[in-house]
Amino acid sequence: MKRFTLLLFLFVGNQLFSQTDSTKKVEEEEDYSIYENVTSTDGQNKTFCNPKIFDLSPSRFISIAWDQQMPYDMELSQLFSYPKDSTNIVPYEKANANSTSGLRLFANIPVISSNKFLWQLGLNYWNMKYVFSEKITPTLDTSLIQQLQKNGLTTMGLHSTVYKPLNDKQFILMQVSADLSGNYTFSNIQPLKFTRYSASILWGKRPNDRKQWAIGLSRTYRVGELNFLPIILYNWTAPNRKWGTEILFPARVHVRKNFNARSLVMAGYELEGQSYRIGGIPLSVDKELEIRRGELRLRLEYQRQIWGFIWGTIQVGYRHNYSFNADYTQIGGSDFFRGFVGKQEYAMINKLGGAPYFNVGIHLVSP
Amino acid sequence: MKKILFLSFFVIILFSCKNQSVTSIELNDVNLTAEGPYFEGPNSFQSKILNTLKINNINPENVDKIVLASAILILPDSIEAGLIQDFSLQLVSNSSEMKKVAFINPIPTGKKEIELTVAQEQEGINEIFSKEEFTTLLDANFSKDFETNIQFKAKLKFNITTH
Amino acid sequence: MKTTAKLFSVLFFLILIFSFTPDDDGDRLVGVWAPSNGKARIKVEKIGNKYYGKIVWLREPIDPVTQIPKVDKNNPDASMQNVPLKGYRLLKDFIYSGKNEWTEGTIYDPENGSTYSCLITMKDNNTLDIRGYIGLKALGRTDVWKRLEIKK
């Protein structure tokens, strides 16, 4: 029994003292120069290019912003008039838009996010409420201004973005989106057949941590009506890490000044636009009315970390109206392509004065 | 009425301030050790510290805030000038996050006692101290290999705010 | 009686053995690893009962603007912006929670001074998924790290 117990002790004792303190072992074997000469254990060490470069403005997971335009004049031509010449329009409706403002919500959530593949799904909600300062004339059911004052203009959309690095230098970027835009409300959403689709695809290169560029094509409603445009991406950061550019031409072009890792300012422009189906105006049975809203926003934007991953932005600028014309589209919901060369006439030719604006927002970001 | 309100406000402030006091604890014999040889690059030296609050009759539940006020390292004679390029000092315990509390880069030459730069933001030190045992970890960046065993002595001063 | 005593002793010592069996599973994380961008090599070590990873090699160790070894210039604490990156502990406070996962830790990105919650999953003995995230695991990004061996 004694011998047996002794054997057991020896066996257990061996187990007890076989715990190793990896800390002590690490300190004895430290030799940092040897980390110059290493090899991967499974022979593969493939690298893929990062979707970002140094010092870009942080990408946003969730955004809440308020957009406010200062007063401007609005002149609309008569429905069914088919004006041929935009320079000699006699305005049928006139009003002063005392306030054009609304909430902008945006979410962009990664579904798959790894060094080899990035897929994000998102949704957006933009609303613009119009408040007109004067009595609107005429006060007819066919008044577009009355319809705008009643419900404003709303866009709700879904989008999907895929970033696929091909190797450590090249990548492909794709995006598709579906937007439902019009003068509807939550309680009276317009039929989904009026959804407008956009898409873009780019191929690009990321030669180093401070530069990435890409070229591609897009199907877009960015200036209000359907267009097919080439696009150029050019993100760059200066060697001193204080300046840079963030360009997705022609949609937006910005120069960036980085104060530090937690604040920056951007100056440039962005084109905004959507095609809004207008309900509530009696038209003939085979026609729908769509406003092709396109704007050029010149702007200065200050971005700053508030706390942790919460950032705030203040944007001030000038909104120049590119288009507020309207088309008749098919009752079935399908759109047509005019582009820059088409000869189709507008159902309405409308003018909006320019206006200063500001936008304040709060965002959950991923730096 | 105004006078009464002002007086009440003053008394409240006085009592809320009066309840807090700041105590300094000095740990003058912290011996940070690691077995050599040491190689070029960062090498880690450790020291376990036991029951600090208990020894100084401080109830952890009364502690509002603990900050490292100063950290002085005494270099052993065996170290030649320029051997170590920088130091950083961390505190860690088994059940709280590691906190970097001080560093110096570069090390001033010709001095035997080196005062480290203390971090301005020192959240979470309370939690480390509230455990019976915590570890001070000194990372020393060696400019070249060094054979002889070294031990660093540190003098650490903590300010403890209690209520 | 003798047999019973023997059996009891065996049982007792077996319990002792299993309760003191070394935690090898968590220690598989210890070693040198390379993130997918190839810009650094990280050495994971165990301090106390937790795992930490520090930078032991940088592909570009010198800051091209200042021409001195890179420091933590984006640290939100201004007093810590001169801490060298070589030797910097990026991974902190991980504990092994079983099923090839190390949790409760954080990862620091010196490029922007941000600290993210982090989950480490070992896909195989030579591959790690390092997922840094903000709040929810869905709001994050996974990077694949490969184990390195030092050439003899």
PDB file of N, CA, C and O in Angstrom, chain A residues 23-24 27-33, chain B residues 34-35 39-44 46:
ATOM      1  N   THR A  23       4.901  33.205 -19.362  1.00  0.00           N
ATOM      2  CA  THR A  23       5.449  34.553 -19.265  1.00  0.00           C
ATOM      3  C   THR A  23       6.947  34.482 -19.053  1.00  0.00           C
ATOM      4  O   THR A  23       7.724  35.123 -19.738  1.00  0.00           O
ATOM      5  N   LYS A  24       7.339  33.701 -18.066  1.00  0.00           N
ATOM      6  CA  LYS A  24       8.760  33.595 -17.721  1.00  0.00           C
ATOM      7  C   LYS A  24       9.526  33.055 -18.930  1.00  0.00           C
ATOM      8  O   LYS A  24      10.574  33.540 -19.302  1.00  0.00           O
ATOM      9  N   GLU A  27      10.114  35.697 -21.544  1.00  0.00           N
ATOM     10  CA  GLU A  27      11.145  36.673 -21.256  1.00  0.00           C
ATOM     11  C   GLU A  27      12.523  36.074 -21.481  1.00  0.00           C
ATOM     12  O   GLU A  27      13.420  36.749 -21.962  1.00  0.00           O
ATOM     13  N   GLU A  28      12.702  34.790 -21.151  1.00  0.00           N
ATOM     14  CA  GLU A  28      14.018  34.181 -21.333  1.00  0.00           C
ATOM     15  C   GLU A  28      14.351  34.075 -22.804  1.00  0.00           C
ATOM     16  O   GLU A  28      15.492  34.167 -23.206  1.00  0.00           O
ATOM     17  N   GLU A  29      13.329  33.864 -23.651  1.00  0.00           N
ATOM     18  CA  GLU A  29      13.602  33.587 -25.046  1.00  0.00           C
ATOM     19  C   GLU A  29      13.398  34.801 -25.936  1.00  0.00           C
ATOM     20  O   GLU A  29      13.435  34.687 -27.140  1.00  0.00           O
ATOM     21  N   GLU A  30      13.178  35.977 -25.360  1.00  0.00           N
ATOM     22  CA  GLU A  30      12.905  37.154 -26.179  1.00  0.00           C
ATOM     23  C   GLU A  30      14.096  37.479 -27.066  1.00  0.00           C
ATOM     24  O   GLU A  30      15.218  37.580 -26.607  1.00  0.00           O
ATOM     25  N   ASP A  31      13.852  37.667 -28.324  1.00  0.00           N
ATOM     26  CA  ASP A  31      14.897  38.125 -29.225  1.00  0.00           C
ATOM     27  C   ASP A  31      14.172  38.778 -30.391  1.00  0.00           C
ATOM     28  O   ASP A  31      13.771  38.122 -31.342  1.00  0.00           O
ATOM     29  N   TYR A  32      13.999  40.078 -30.317  1.00  0.00           N
ATOM     30  CA  TYR A  32      13.129  40.749 -31.272  1.00  0.00           C
ATOM     31  C   TYR A  32      13.719  40.817 -32.672  1.00  0.00           C
ATOM     32  O   TYR A  32      12.979  41.004 -33.627  1.00  0.00           O
ATOM     33  N   SER A  33      15.048  40.676 -32.783  1.00  0.00           N
ATOM     34  CA  SER A  33      15.631  40.730 -34.122  1.00  0.00           C
ATOM     35  C   SER A  33      15.237  39.506 -34.934  1.00  0.00           C
ATOM     36  O   SER A  33      15.238  39.535 -36.157  1.00  0.00           O
TER      37      SER A  33
ATOM     38  N   ALA B  34      13.190  40.397 -14.156  1.00  0.00           N
ATOM     39  CA  ALA B  34      13.022  39.435 -15.240  1.00  0.00           C
ATOM     40  C   ALA B  34      14.361  38.763 -15.434  1.00  0.00           C
ATOM     41  O   ALA B  34      15.398  39.402 -15.320  1.00  0.00           O
ATOM     42  N   GLU B  35      14.295  37.505 -15.748  1.00  0.00           N
ATOM     43  CA  GLU B  35      15.573  36.781 -15.926  1.00  0.00           C
ATOM     44  C   GLU B  35      16.138  37.059 -17.292  1.00  0.00           C
ATOM     45  O   GLU B  35      15.415  37.046 -18.300  1.00  0.00           O
ATOM     46  N   PHE B  39      17.286  40.628 -24.945  1.00  0.00           N
ATOM     47  CA  PHE B  39      17.659  40.819 -26.341  1.00  0.00           C
ATOM     48  C   PHE B  39      17.141  42.157 -26.844  1.00  0.00           C
ATOM     49  O   PHE B  39      16.280  42.792 -26.225  1.00  0.00           O
ATOM     50  N   GLU B  40      17.646  42.545 -27.949  1.00  0.00           N
ATOM     51  CA  GLU B  40      17.256  43.824 -28.541  1.00  0.00           C
ATOM     52  C   GLU B  40      15.745  43.896 -28.732  1.00  0.00           C
ATOM     53  O   GLU B  40      15.143  42.973 -29.273  1.00  0.00           O
ATOM     54  N   GLY B  41      15.147  44.974 -28.258  1.00  0.00           N
ATOM     55  CA  GLY B  41      13.700  45.124 -28.386  1.00  0.00           C
ATOM     56  C   GLY B  41      13.056  45.174 -27.007  1.00  0.00           C
ATOM     57  O   GLY B  41      13.730  45.277 -25.993  1.00  0.00           O
ATOM     58  N   PRO B  42      11.705  45.091 -26.973  1.00  0.00           N
ATOM     59  CA  PRO B  42      11.009  45.191 -25.686  1.00  0.00           C
ATOM     60  C   PRO B  42      11.182  43.932 -24.830  1.00  0.00           C
ATOM     61  O   PRO B  42      11.047  42.834 -25.331  1.00  0.00           O
ATOM     62  N   ASN B  43      11.514  44.124 -23.559  1.00  0.00           N
ATOM     63  CA  ASN B  43      11.588  43.042 -22.574  1.00  0.00           C
ATOM     64  C   ASN B  43      10.721  43.444 -21.387  1.00  0.00           C
ATOM     65  O   ASN B  43      10.693  44.612 -21.022  1.00  0.00           O
ATOM     66  N   SER B  44      10.022  42.473 -20.814  1.00  0.00           N
ATOM     67  CA  SER B  44       9.056  42.797 -19.750  1.00  0.00           C
ATOM     68  C   SER B  44       9.570  42.410 -18.374  1.00  0.00           C
ATOM     69  O   SER B  44      10.031  41.285 -18.181  1.00  0.00           O
ATOM     70  N   GLN B  46       8.478  42.420 -14.162  1.00  0.00           N
ATOM     71  CA  GLN B  46       7.250  42.422 -13.368  1.00  0.00           C
ATOM     72  C   GLN B  46       7.524  42.508 -11.882  1.00  0.00           C
ATOM     73  O   GLN B  46       8.599  42.097 -11.416  1.00  0.00           O
TER      74      GLN B  46
END
